[in-house]
Short mmCIF file of C-alpha atoms in Angstrom, two decimals:
data_model
loop_
_atom_site.label_atom_id
_atom_site.label_comp_id
_atom_site.label_asym_id
_atom_site.label_seq_id
_atom_site.Cartn_x
_atom_site.Cartn_y
_atom_site.Cartn_z
CA UNK G 149 -35.75 -47.59 59.49
CA UNK G 150 -34.87 -44.53 57.45
CA UNK G 151 -34.50 -40.98 58.68
CA UNK G 152 -37.78 -39.44 59.70
CA UNK G 153 -39.27 -36.01 59.67
CA UNK G 154 -41.01 -36.56 63.00
CA UNK G 155 -42.79 -34.02 65.16
CA UNK G 156 -39.46 -32.86 66.58
CA UNK G 157 -37.27 -30.99 64.08
CA UNK G 158 -34.30 -31.93 66.28
CA UNK G 159 -34.52 -35.60 65.18
CA UNK G 160 -32.15 -36.37 62.31
CA UNK G 161 -32.49 -40.16 62.31
CA UNK G 162 -34.82 -42.64 64.01
CA UNK G 163 -34.17 -46.37 64.31
CA UNK G 164 -36.90 -48.54 65.83
CA UNK G 165 -36.43 -52.00 67.33
CA UNK G 166 -32.96 -51.19 68.62
CA UNK G 167 -31.46 -52.93 71.63
CA UNK G 168 -29.44 -50.79 74.04
CA UNK G 169 -26.59 -52.01 76.22
CA UNK G 170 -24.69 -50.15 78.93
CA UNK G 171 -21.56 -52.14 79.65
CA UNK G 172 -22.88 -55.70 79.64
CA UNK G 173 -26.40 -54.78 80.77
CA UNK G 174 -29.10 -55.41 78.15
CA UNK G 175 -31.76 -52.70 78.52
CA UNK G 176 -34.07 -54.30 75.99
CA UNK G 177 -35.59 -53.07 72.74
CA UNK G 178 -36.58 -49.48 72.07
CA UNK G 179 -36.41 -46.52 69.72
CA UNK G 180 -33.12 -44.73 69.07
CA UNK G 181 -33.25 -41.08 68.10
CA UNK G 182 -30.16 -39.39 66.73
CA UNK G 183 -30.92 -35.73 67.32
CA UNK G 184 -29.00 -32.54 66.63
CA UNK G 185 -28.69 -31.98 70.39
CA UNK G 186 -28.19 -35.54 71.71
CA UNK G 187 -28.53 -39.28 71.20
CA UNK G 188 -31.62 -40.67 72.91
CA UNK G 189 -32.93 -44.21 73.33
CA UNK G 190 -36.37 -44.97 74.83
CA UNK G 191 -37.48 -48.46 75.81
CA UNK G 192 -40.51 -49.90 74.03
CA UNK G 193 -41.61 -51.83 77.12
CA UNK G 194 -41.02 -49.60 80.15
CA UNK G 195 -39.95 -46.04 80.92
CA UNK G 196 -36.17 -46.56 80.64
CA UNK G 197 -34.37 -43.75 78.84
CA UNK G 198 -30.72 -43.25 77.87
CA UNK G 199 -29.68 -39.79 76.72
CA UNK G 200 -26.12 -38.91 75.71
CA UNK G 201 -24.72 -35.47 74.93
CA UNK G 202 -22.28 -35.38 72.00
CA UNK G 203 -19.52 -33.68 74.01
CA UNK G 204 -19.49 -36.77 76.24
CA UNK G 205 -18.87 -39.14 73.29
CA UNK G 206 -15.20 -39.00 72.27
CA UNK G 207 -15.50 -42.15 70.13
CA UNK G 208 -18.32 -43.82 68.21
CA UNK G 209 -17.96 -46.59 65.66
CA UNK G 210 -19.78 -49.39 63.87
CA UNK G 211 -18.81 -52.76 65.34
CA UNK G 212 -19.48 -55.98 63.45
CA UNK G 213 -16.81 -58.06 65.21
CA UNK G 214 -18.66 -60.93 66.88
CA UNK G 215 -15.65 -61.73 69.06
CA UNK G 216 -15.87 -58.37 70.88
CA UNK G 217 -19.70 -58.18 71.08
CA UNK G 218 -22.25 -60.75 69.88
CA UNK G 219 -24.43 -58.30 67.89
CA UNK G 220 -23.54 -55.78 65.19
CA UNK G 221 -23.91 -52.39 66.87
CA UNK G 222 -23.15 -48.70 67.04
CA UNK G 223 -20.53 -48.49 69.79
CA UNK G 224 -20.15 -45.32 71.87
CA UNK G 225 -17.41 -44.69 74.40
CA UNK G 226 -18.84 -42.14 76.83
CA UNK G 227 -16.98 -39.99 79.35
CA UNK G 228 -18.51 -40.51 82.80
CA UNK G 229 -20.90 -43.07 84.22
CA UNK G 230 -24.03 -43.76 82.16
CA UNK G 231 -27.15 -45.37 83.55
CA UNK G 232 -30.67 -45.88 82.23
CA UNK G 233 -33.20 -43.77 84.07
CA UNK G 234 -36.93 -43.39 84.31
CA UNK G 235 -38.67 -41.02 81.90
CA UNK G 236 -41.24 -40.16 84.60
CA UNK G 237 -40.64 -36.71 86.11
CA UNK G 238 -37.70 -36.11 83.75
CA UNK G 239 -35.04 -33.60 84.71
CA UNK G 240 -31.59 -33.10 83.24
CA UNK G 241 -28.39 -33.24 85.20
CA UNK G 242 -24.76 -33.17 84.15
CA UNK G 243 -21.97 -35.37 85.43
CA UNK G 244 -18.88 -33.24 85.88
CA UNK G 245 -15.24 -33.73 86.65
CA UNK G 246 -13.11 -31.64 88.94
CA UNK G 247 -12.34 -29.41 85.92
CA UNK G 248 -16.08 -28.68 85.63
CA UNK G 249 -16.26 -29.98 82.06
CA UNK G 250 -19.71 -31.36 81.21
CA UNK G 251 -19.33 -35.04 80.42
CA UNK G 252 -22.68 -36.72 80.17
CA UNK G 253 -26.33 -35.90 80.52
CA UNK G 254 -28.88 -38.42 81.67
CA UNK G 255 -32.56 -37.99 82.44
CA UNK G 256 -33.85 -38.70 85.94
CA UNK G 257 -36.36 -37.66 88.55
CA UNK G 258 -35.62 -34.79 90.95
CA UNK G 259 -35.25 -37.31 93.81
CA UNK G 260 -32.73 -39.41 91.86
CA UNK G 261 -30.89 -36.23 90.85
CA UNK G 262 -30.47 -35.23 94.51
CA UNK G 263 -29.15 -38.70 95.38
CA UNK G 264 -26.72 -38.67 92.44
CA UNK G 265 -25.46 -35.20 93.35
CA UNK G 266 -24.61 -36.25 96.89
CA UNK G 267 -23.02 -39.50 95.66
CA UNK G 268 -21.06 -37.62 92.98
CA UNK G 269 -19.72 -35.14 95.53
CA UNK G 270 -18.60 -37.99 97.80
CA UNK G 271 -17.09 -39.91 94.86
CA UNK G 272 -15.26 -36.82 93.59
CA UNK G 273 -13.75 -36.19 97.03
CA UNK G 274 -12.71 -39.84 97.38
CA UNK G 275 -11.29 -40.10 93.85
CA UNK G 276 -9.64 -36.68 93.67
CA UNK G 277 -6.32 -38.01 94.92
CA UNK G 278 -6.52 -41.11 92.71
CA UNK G 279 -7.38 -39.12 89.57
CA UNK G 280 -4.42 -36.84 90.10
CA UNK G 281 -2.11 -39.86 90.35
CA UNK G 282 -3.55 -41.91 87.50
CA UNK G 283 -5.15 -39.14 85.42
CA UNK G 284 -7.97 -41.49 84.39
CA UNK G 285 -11.63 -40.58 84.32
CA UNK G 286 -14.54 -43.05 84.38
CA UNK G 287 -15.66 -44.20 80.93
CA UNK G 288 -18.83 -46.09 79.96
CA UNK G 289 -19.46 -48.28 76.93
CA UNK G 290 -22.88 -47.92 75.34
CA UNK G 291 -24.01 -50.01 72.38
CA UNK G 292 -27.06 -49.68 70.16
CA UNK G 293 -27.88 -52.84 68.17
CA UNK G 294 -30.62 -52.34 65.57
CA UNK G 295 -32.86 -55.19 64.42
CA UNK G 296 -31.72 -54.32 60.88
CA UNK G 297 -27.88 -54.34 61.04
CA UNK G 298 -27.61 -52.98 57.48
CA UNK G 299 -28.82 -49.62 58.92
CA UNK G 300 -25.68 -49.25 61.06
CA UNK G 301 -23.83 -47.22 58.44
CA UNK G 302 -26.72 -44.72 58.17
CA UNK G 303 -26.87 -44.48 61.97
CA UNK G 304 -23.13 -43.83 62.10
CA UNK G 305 -23.30 -41.15 59.40
CA UNK G 306 -26.21 -39.34 61.11
CA UNK G 307 -24.39 -39.40 64.44
CA UNK G 308 -21.15 -38.16 62.86
CA UNK G 309 -22.95 -35.22 61.24
CA UNK G 310 -24.69 -34.27 64.49
CA UNK G 311 -21.50 -34.63 66.51
CA UNK G 312 -19.79 -32.12 64.19
CA UNK G 313 -22.37 -29.57 65.42
CA UNK G 314 -20.75 -29.88 68.87
CA UNK G 315 -16.97 -29.46 68.48
CA UNK G 316 -14.77 -30.17 71.48
CA UNK G 317 -13.94 -26.71 72.83
CA UNK G 318 -10.90 -28.07 74.70
CA UNK G 319 -9.38 -29.28 71.42
CA UNK G 320 -10.13 -25.97 69.69
CA UNK G 321 -8.47 -24.00 72.49
CA UNK G 322 -5.31 -26.12 72.24
CA UNK G 323 -5.19 -25.57 68.47
CA UNK G 324 -5.69 -21.80 68.58
CA UNK G 325 -9.48 -22.02 68.26
CA UNK G 326 -12.20 -20.04 69.93
CA UNK G 327 -13.01 -19.63 73.59
CA UNK G 328 -16.30 -18.45 74.99
CA UNK G 329 -16.82 -14.69 75.20
CA UNK G 330 -15.91 -14.53 78.87
CA UNK G 331 -12.57 -16.31 78.26
CA UNK G 332 -13.66 -19.50 80.03
CA UNK G 333 -13.59 -22.89 78.38
CA UNK G 334 -16.77 -24.14 80.07
CA UNK G 335 -19.21 -26.13 78.00
CA UNK G 336 -22.70 -24.70 78.05
CA UNK G 337 -25.68 -27.04 78.03
CA UNK G 338 -28.03 -26.56 75.10
CA UNK G 339 -31.66 -25.57 75.69
CA UNK G 340 -32.77 -27.70 72.73
CA UNK G 341 -35.04 -30.51 73.88
CA UNK G 342 -34.38 -34.03 72.66
CA UNK G 343 -37.49 -36.13 72.85
#
């Protein structure tokens, strides 16, 4: 499906009938929205939602190699753990590392957010020693496989353009770029809604 001028000016590209996969888990068919503020997929059959912030996506690519994945897809490597959540009682939360860099945003209920926060705190304490030794952070693989594989290039282009709106501030700082006004290198969450 071509780019749409939907109700939300934030939407740059919409692809219907797109399967979503997190790791090996098939979430089913839904609508994928490539927005200026995020990438969002909503199931057509239940209230599952996947929402990814661009700063959490260090790599995205078109994959047509059937030996690595059975369907042609838009592959996204995402910093942090990604899980599909319910769109009922949506709230936004950020997964963070010990350096307080925002990695990934998912939508979930307030109750689920409280559970994740306590689990994240426990996980961070348990993994703090391991991360220092290995220096590895958790990474998720998310794939979006449209019913019309010939649309993959347009999906990739739209995502690339939107991702350029969100440069990696850590990379800019290392290359003599800009820091935030207060001198910190924290990533601020956008107030733009992605729906």
